[in-house]
């Protein structure tokens, strides 16, 4: 095979590829290998390019005659990256004198997905185990020491109801999250009246706001265009955001919801609705803001559970907003509380 033809083949591969001679010298590399490990490697020993024992072992085995030798390695350059290493023996010398071909494929995203899945299962197990353990304890107490204690019955039944509702909220949010993640890449086909939706949410949450000594104030233009979107999902977004503002705002303060029409706002092309939900709470430390939409991430674990949070609400909001080709922005400070702003395009071509 001509060198130019071989180079064309290697250049078309997404993996970093090395042709190795019998003395471990690098005979040829493709651009992907040069980009990761540097240029001018031809003629040098492979150990100069990749100083990892498992990679070198796979190369040695291929040079010794092993048909395929594989390994998974992590290289710290400059960000830790996981590679699938494959070294294959070339049984006959070609015009380049190559005796093995070594390829490295970046599988970091696969490993990250596996870790996320593992973390998710662990988190769900922990979140369900806590109320189940509490329920088991209450049942054991009612069957034993408090068997004939009417006052204890009332107290423990109330606590059991609280834990059962907590599990129900968690399962409901898990189902919602699963649904929105599946549909995230599919644009909604309906239309949604945001003003009407928010008014319904405020009515639904009015009793909770009164109990928490808060008032929800809604500002919007006289005429607000409908958006392309799924009405139920948009309702879920503002149910989550307004309820959070009520839960975490300071007593005897307002929760403010403001709608504006904007154009060319960062992250959304064309005209869009900007809906800002602001509380007057203590604010969120800046280091936590980038992680707020992660599943089960909480700034204050105990407080979140005390107010009935599952740790999934903002993850659901993020995926719904993404499905609508919008953007979620979060700002927070001690003097102003927290502001969650949702940008939703007014036309289907915006993204």
Short mmCIF file of C-alpha atoms in Angstrom, two decimals:
data_model
loop_
_atom_site.label_atom_id
_atom_site.label_comp_id
_atom_site.label_asym_id
_atom_site.label_seq_id
_atom_site.Cartn_x
_atom_site.Cartn_y
_atom_site.Cartn_z
CA UNK A 1 0.00 0.00 0.00
CA UNK A 2 1.33 3.44 -0.89
CA UNK A 3 2.18 5.71 2.01
CA UNK A 4 -0.26 8.38 0.79
CA UNK A 5 -3.13 5.87 0.70
CA UNK A 6 -2.31 4.63 4.20
CA UNK A 7 -2.14 8.21 5.48
CA UNK A 8 -5.56 8.94 3.99
CA UNK A 9 -7.00 5.95 5.87
CA UNK A 10 -5.34 6.91 9.17
CA UNK A 11 -6.41 10.54 8.81
CA UNK A 12 -10.03 9.44 8.54
CA UNK A 13 -9.96 7.69 11.92
CA UNK A 14 -11.14 9.45 15.08
CA UNK A 15 -8.70 7.48 17.27
CA UNK A 16 -5.04 8.32 17.79
CA UNK A 17 -3.08 5.73 15.76
CA UNK A 18 0.61 4.74 15.78
CA UNK A 19 2.42 2.30 13.51
CA UNK A 20 5.16 0.65 15.59
CA UNK A 21 8.37 -1.04 14.40
CA UNK A 22 9.94 -4.14 15.94
CA UNK A 23 12.15 -2.06 18.26
CA UNK A 24 9.17 -0.07 19.56
CA UNK A 25 10.02 2.90 17.34
CA UNK A 26 7.16 5.01 16.01
CA UNK A 27 7.07 4.78 12.22
CA UNK A 28 3.91 6.73 11.46
CA UNK A 29 1.18 8.66 13.29
CA UNK A 30 -2.11 10.23 12.26
CA UNK A 31 -3.11 13.87 13.01
CA UNK A 32 -5.20 12.80 16.03
CA UNK A 33 -2.12 11.24 17.64
CA UNK A 34 -0.04 14.32 16.86
CA UNK A 35 -2.70 16.60 18.37
CA UNK A 36 -2.81 14.66 21.64
CA UNK A 37 0.80 13.53 22.06
CA UNK A 38 2.71 16.11 20.03
CA UNK A 39 4.26 16.36 16.58
CA UNK A 40 7.55 14.93 15.40
CA UNK A 41 7.19 11.57 17.12
CA UNK A 42 8.31 9.48 14.13
CA UNK A 43 11.56 7.67 14.86
CA UNK A 44 11.16 7.92 18.66
CA UNK A 45 10.44 5.07 21.05
CA UNK A 46 6.74 4.75 21.93
CA UNK A 47 7.66 5.18 25.61
CA UNK A 48 8.58 8.80 24.85
CA UNK A 49 5.01 9.49 23.70
CA UNK A 50 2.97 7.38 26.16
CA UNK A 51 4.45 6.73 29.59
CA UNK A 52 1.85 4.31 30.85
CA UNK A 53 2.81 0.74 31.83
CA UNK A 54 -0.48 -0.85 30.67
CA UNK A 55 -0.19 0.78 27.24
CA UNK A 56 3.44 -0.30 26.90
CA UNK A 57 2.54 -3.82 28.01
CA UNK A 58 -0.19 -4.05 25.33
CA UNK A 59 2.32 -2.81 22.72
CA UNK A 60 4.93 -5.38 23.79
CA UNK A 61 2.37 -8.20 23.63
CA UNK A 62 1.33 -7.17 20.10
CA UNK A 63 4.97 -6.95 18.96
CA UNK A 64 5.53 -10.43 20.46
CA UNK A 65 2.75 -11.88 18.31
CA UNK A 66 -0.50 -11.37 20.26
CA UNK A 67 -3.30 -10.87 17.76
CA UNK A 68 -5.03 -8.19 19.90
CA UNK A 69 -4.02 -6.78 23.26
CA UNK A 70 -6.25 -4.24 25.03
CA UNK A 71 -6.13 -1.99 28.07
CA UNK A 72 -7.97 0.96 29.60
CA UNK A 73 -5.72 3.75 30.79
CA UNK A 74 -6.10 7.25 32.25
CA UNK A 75 -3.68 9.94 31.13
CA UNK A 76 -3.35 13.24 33.01
CA UNK A 77 -2.88 15.61 30.08
CA UNK A 78 -3.93 18.33 30.97
CA UNK A 79 -7.34 17.03 32.07
CA UNK A 80 -7.62 13.36 33.16
CA UNK A 81 -8.76 11.45 30.05
CA UNK A 82 -9.69 7.77 29.78
CA UNK A 83 -8.54 5.85 26.69
CA UNK A 84 -9.37 2.42 25.31
CA UNK A 85 -6.04 1.03 24.08
CA UNK A 86 -5.88 -1.60 21.33
CA UNK A 87 -2.61 -3.01 20.06
CA UNK A 88 -2.70 -5.42 17.12
CA UNK A 89 0.12 -7.55 15.70
CA UNK A 90 1.00 -7.13 12.03
CA UNK A 91 2.15 -10.60 10.98
CA UNK A 92 4.19 -9.51 7.96
CA UNK A 93 6.41 -6.52 7.57
CA UNK A 94 5.11 -4.01 5.06
CA UNK A 95 7.09 -1.33 3.28
CA UNK A 96 7.23 0.68 6.51
CA UNK A 97 8.58 -2.17 8.60
CA UNK A 98 5.63 -1.92 11.00
CA UNK A 99 5.05 -4.89 13.29
CA UNK A 100 2.15 -3.50 15.36
CA UNK A 101 -0.56 -0.90 15.17
CA UNK A 102 -1.56 0.94 18.35
CA UNK A 103 -4.79 2.93 18.70
CA UNK A 104 -6.17 5.01 21.57
CA UNK A 105 -9.88 5.95 21.65
CA UNK A 106 -11.14 8.57 24.10
CA UNK A 107 -13.88 6.88 26.15
CA UNK A 108 -14.07 9.48 28.92
CA UNK A 109 -17.71 10.26 28.07
CA UNK A 110 -18.61 6.57 28.41
CA UNK A 111 -16.95 6.30 31.81
CA UNK A 112 -18.56 9.56 32.95
CA UNK A 113 -21.98 8.27 31.89
CA UNK A 114 -21.38 5.02 33.78
CA UNK A 115 -20.32 6.98 36.87
CA UNK A 116 -23.37 9.25 36.62
CA UNK A 117 -25.64 6.20 36.35
CA UNK A 118 -23.95 4.59 39.34
CA UNK A 119 -24.21 7.81 41.38
CA UNK A 120 -27.86 8.17 40.40
CA UNK A 121 -28.74 4.65 41.56
CA UNK A 122 -26.84 5.22 44.81
CA UNK A 123 -28.63 8.52 45.41
CA UNK A 124 -32.08 7.06 44.69
CA UNK A 125 -31.36 4.13 47.00
CA UNK A 126 -30.28 6.51 49.76
CA UNK A 127 -33.27 8.83 49.30
CA UNK A 128 -35.73 5.91 49.46
CA UNK A 129 -33.95 4.08 52.25
CA UNK A 130 -34.24 7.02 54.69
CA UNK A 131 -38.07 7.23 54.77
CA UNK A 132 -38.40 3.44 54.59
CA UNK A 133 -36.11 3.08 57.62
CA UNK A 134 -38.17 5.68 59.48
CA UNK A 135 -41.44 3.91 58.59
CA UNK A 136 -40.04 0.57 59.76
CA UNK A 137 -39.02 2.15 63.05
CA UNK A 138 -42.44 3.71 63.60
CA UNK A 139 -44.23 0.43 62.81
CA UNK A 140 -41.96 -1.48 65.19
CA UNK A 141 -42.66 1.06 67.96
CA UNK A 142 -46.42 0.93 67.39
CA UNK A 143 -46.37 -2.85 67.50
CA UNK A 144 -44.24 -2.89 70.65
CA UNK A 145 -43.72 -0.23 73.37
CA UNK A 146 -46.46 2.12 72.11
CA UNK A 147 -49.00 -0.59 71.31
CA UNK A 148 -51.62 0.79 73.73
CA UNK A 149 -50.53 4.45 73.74
CA UNK A 150 -53.20 6.46 71.88
CA UNK A 151 -51.17 9.70 71.93
CA UNK A 152 -48.17 7.89 70.45
CA UNK A 153 -50.42 6.41 67.76
CA UNK A 154 -51.51 9.89 66.65
CA UNK A 155 -47.96 11.24 66.68
CA UNK A 156 -46.42 8.31 64.82
CA UNK A 157 -49.21 8.10 62.25
CA UNK A 158 -48.64 11.77 61.45
CA UNK A 159 -44.91 11.12 61.02
CA UNK A 160 -45.58 8.05 58.88
CA UNK A 161 -47.86 10.08 56.63
CA UNK A 162 -45.07 12.67 56.24
CA UNK A 163 -42.53 9.99 55.22
CA UNK A 164 -45.00 8.31 52.82
CA UNK A 165 -45.70 11.65 51.13
CA UNK A 166 -41.97 12.26 50.85
CA UNK A 167 -41.51 8.93 49.05
CA UNK A 168 -44.47 9.70 46.80
CA UNK A 169 -42.94 13.08 45.83
CA UNK A 170 -39.60 11.45 45.11
CA UNK A 171 -41.12 8.73 42.91
CA UNK A 172 -43.25 11.33 41.10
CA UNK A 173 -40.18 13.49 40.41
CA UNK A 174 -38.17 10.46 39.25
CA UNK A 175 -40.91 9.57 36.75
CA UNK A 176 -41.10 13.20 35.56
CA UNK A 177 -37.34 13.41 35.17
CA UNK A 178 -37.23 10.16 33.20
CA UNK A 179 -39.96 11.39 30.87
CA UNK A 180 -38.41 14.80 30.16
CA UNK A 181 -34.95 13.29 29.61
CA UNK A 182 -36.36 10.88 27.00
CA UNK A 183 -38.21 13.69 25.17
CA UNK A 184 -35.52 16.38 25.54
CA UNK A 185 -34.39 16.22 21.90
CA UNK A 186 -37.95 16.28 20.53
CA UNK A 187 -39.40 19.77 20.21
CA UNK A 188 -42.94 20.23 21.54
CA UNK A 189 -45.63 20.80 18.93
CA UNK A 190 -48.33 22.63 20.92
CA UNK A 191 -48.66 26.20 22.15
CA UNK A 192 -48.67 27.50 25.72
CA UNK A 193 -50.12 30.67 27.26
CA UNK A 194 -47.47 31.49 29.86
CA UNK A 195 -49.52 34.19 31.63
CA UNK A 196 -52.47 31.84 32.13
CA UNK A 197 -50.17 29.04 33.30
CA UNK A 198 -48.44 31.21 35.91
CA UNK A 199 -51.77 32.55 37.17
CA UNK A 200 -52.92 28.95 37.70
CA UNK A 201 -49.70 28.10 39.55
CA UNK A 202 -50.06 31.15 41.83
CA UNK A 203 -53.67 30.18 42.62
CA UNK A 204 -52.61 26.61 43.42
CA UNK A 205 -49.80 27.78 45.72
CA UNK A 206 -51.71 30.65 47.37
CA UNK A 207 -52.51 28.71 50.56
CA UNK A 208 -48.87 27.62 50.91
CA UNK A 209 -47.74 31.23 50.42
CA UNK A 210 -50.16 32.42 53.11
CA UNK A 211 -48.93 29.78 55.56
CA UNK A 212 -45.35 30.93 54.91
CA UNK A 213 -46.36 34.60 55.29
CA UNK A 214 -45.46 35.47 51.72
CA UNK A 215 -47.21 37.19 48.82
CA UNK A 216 -46.70 36.24 45.17
CA UNK A 217 -46.67 39.37 42.98
CA UNK A 218 -47.08 38.91 39.22
CA UNK A 219 -45.99 41.58 36.73
CA UNK A 220 -46.60 41.16 33.00
CA UNK A 221 -47.43 43.26 29.92
CA UNK A 222 -51.07 43.60 28.92
CA UNK A 223 -50.54 41.41 25.86
CA UNK A 224 -48.15 38.47 25.97
CA UNK A 225 -47.81 36.15 22.98
CA UNK A 226 -48.17 32.40 23.41
CA UNK A 227 -45.05 30.32 22.96
CA UNK A 228 -44.52 27.05 21.08
CA UNK A 229 -44.47 24.53 23.90
CA UNK A 230 -46.00 21.82 26.02
CA UNK A 231 -48.45 23.44 28.45
CA UNK A 232 -48.11 20.74 31.13
CA UNK A 233 -44.31 20.94 31.08
CA UNK A 234 -44.27 24.75 31.23
CA UNK A 235 -46.65 24.55 34.20
CA UNK A 236 -44.24 22.12 35.87
CA UNK A 237 -41.34 24.56 35.37
CA UNK A 238 -43.09 27.45 37.12
CA UNK A 239 -44.68 25.21 39.75
CA UNK A 240 -41.15 24.21 40.76
CA UNK A 241 -39.62 27.69 40.59
CA UNK A 242 -42.43 29.57 42.36
CA UNK A 243 -42.82 26.87 45.03
CA UNK A 244 -39.05 27.00 45.68
CA UNK A 245 -39.22 30.79 46.00
CA UNK A 246 -42.01 30.45 48.57
CA UNK A 247 -40.11 27.77 50.51
CA UNK A 248 -36.74 29.52 50.62
CA UNK A 249 -37.76 33.20 50.75
CA UNK A 250 -37.68 35.09 54.05
CA UNK A 251 -40.99 35.34 56.01
CA UNK A 252 -43.23 38.32 55.30
CA UNK A 253 -41.58 39.04 51.94
CA UNK A 254 -42.81 39.01 48.35
CA UNK A 255 -42.11 36.46 45.65
CA UNK A 256 -42.02 38.39 42.38
CA UNK A 257 -42.75 36.88 38.97
CA UNK A 258 -41.98 39.20 36.04
CA UNK A 259 -42.55 38.61 32.32
CA UNK A 260 -40.78 40.69 29.65
CA UNK A 261 -40.35 40.24 25.93
CA UNK A 262 -36.69 40.33 24.87
CA UNK A 263 -34.77 39.99 21.60
CA UNK A 264 -31.33 38.60 21.01
CA UNK A 265 -30.87 37.60 24.64
CA UNK A 266 -27.80 35.45 25.35
CA UNK A 267 -28.39 31.81 24.49
CA UNK A 268 -31.64 32.30 22.53
CA UNK A 269 -31.86 33.63 18.96
CA UNK A 270 -34.73 35.87 18.04
CA UNK A 271 -37.62 37.15 20.19
CA UNK A 272 -38.26 35.37 23.47
CA UNK A 273 -40.17 35.65 26.71
CA UNK A 274 -38.10 36.29 29.82
CA UNK A 275 -39.82 35.05 32.98
CA UNK A 276 -37.99 35.89 36.21
CA UNK A 277 -38.94 34.38 39.59
CA UNK A 278 -37.35 36.25 42.48
CA UNK A 279 -37.38 35.51 46.19
CA UNK A 280 -36.06 37.60 49.09
CA UNK A 281 -34.22 34.77 50.79
CA UNK A 282 -30.66 34.59 52.14
CA UNK A 283 -29.20 33.98 48.68
CA UNK A 284 -27.14 31.08 47.34
CA UNK A 285 -23.31 31.04 47.64
CA UNK A 286 -21.74 31.54 44.19
CA UNK A 287 -19.85 28.23 44.28
CA UNK A 288 -23.12 26.27 44.43
CA UNK A 289 -24.92 27.97 41.51
CA UNK A 290 -23.28 25.99 38.64
CA UNK A 291 -24.38 22.71 40.25
CA UNK A 292 -27.95 23.57 41.23
CA UNK A 293 -29.48 21.72 38.26
CA UNK A 294 -27.63 18.47 39.00
CA UNK A 295 -29.80 15.60 40.17
CA UNK A 296 -29.98 15.36 43.99
CA UNK A 297 -27.66 18.35 44.46
CA UNK A 298 -28.64 20.40 47.51
CA UNK A 299 -27.06 23.52 48.98
CA UNK A 300 -28.38 22.59 52.44
CA UNK A 301 -29.41 18.94 52.75
CA UNK A 302 -31.32 19.20 56.02
CA UNK A 303 -33.22 22.36 55.09
CA UNK A 304 -34.18 20.97 51.67
CA UNK A 305 -35.65 17.83 53.26
CA UNK A 306 -37.38 19.87 55.97
CA UNK A 307 -39.30 21.83 53.31
CA UNK A 308 -40.10 18.68 51.30
CA UNK A 309 -37.48 18.96 48.55
CA UNK A 310 -36.47 15.88 46.56
CA UNK A 311 -33.34 17.37 44.97
CA UNK A 312 -34.77 16.79 41.47
CA UNK A 313 -36.91 19.88 40.84
CA UNK A 314 -34.28 22.06 39.16
CA UNK A 315 -32.98 19.11 37.12
CA UNK A 316 -36.51 18.69 35.75
CA UNK A 317 -36.72 22.45 35.05
CA UNK A 318 -33.41 22.37 33.16
CA UNK A 319 -34.43 19.48 30.89
CA UNK A 320 -37.84 21.00 30.12
CA UNK A 321 -36.28 24.37 29.28
CA UNK A 322 -33.73 22.61 27.05
CA UNK A 323 -36.52 20.77 25.25
CA UNK A 324 -38.17 24.13 24.52
CA UNK A 325 -34.81 25.43 23.18
CA UNK A 326 -34.73 27.96 25.98
CA UNK A 327 -32.28 28.87 28.69
CA UNK A 328 -32.27 28.90 32.49
CA UNK A 329 -30.20 31.60 34.22
CA UNK A 330 -29.60 31.84 37.98
CA UNK A 331 -28.31 34.86 39.89
CA UNK A 332 -28.19 35.28 43.65
CA UNK A 333 -26.94 37.67 46.30
CA UNK A 334 -27.43 38.48 49.97
CA UNK A 335 -29.24 41.75 49.29
CA UNK A 336 -31.51 40.60 46.44
CA UNK A 337 -32.19 36.93 47.20
CA UNK A 338 -32.25 34.56 44.24
CA UNK A 339 -33.55 35.16 40.72
CA UNK A 340 -34.32 32.24 38.40
CA UNK A 341 -34.87 33.52 34.85
CA UNK A 342 -36.32 31.31 32.12
CA UNK A 343 -35.94 32.39 28.48
CA UNK A 344 -38.43 30.75 26.10
CA UNK A 345 -38.31 31.39 22.33
CA UNK A 346 -41.40 32.89 20.70
CA UNK A 347 -40.77 31.05 17.43
CA UNK A 348 -39.88 27.45 16.60
CA UNK A 349 -36.69 28.29 14.69
CA UNK A 350 -34.96 29.92 17.67
CA UNK A 351 -32.45 27.77 19.50
#
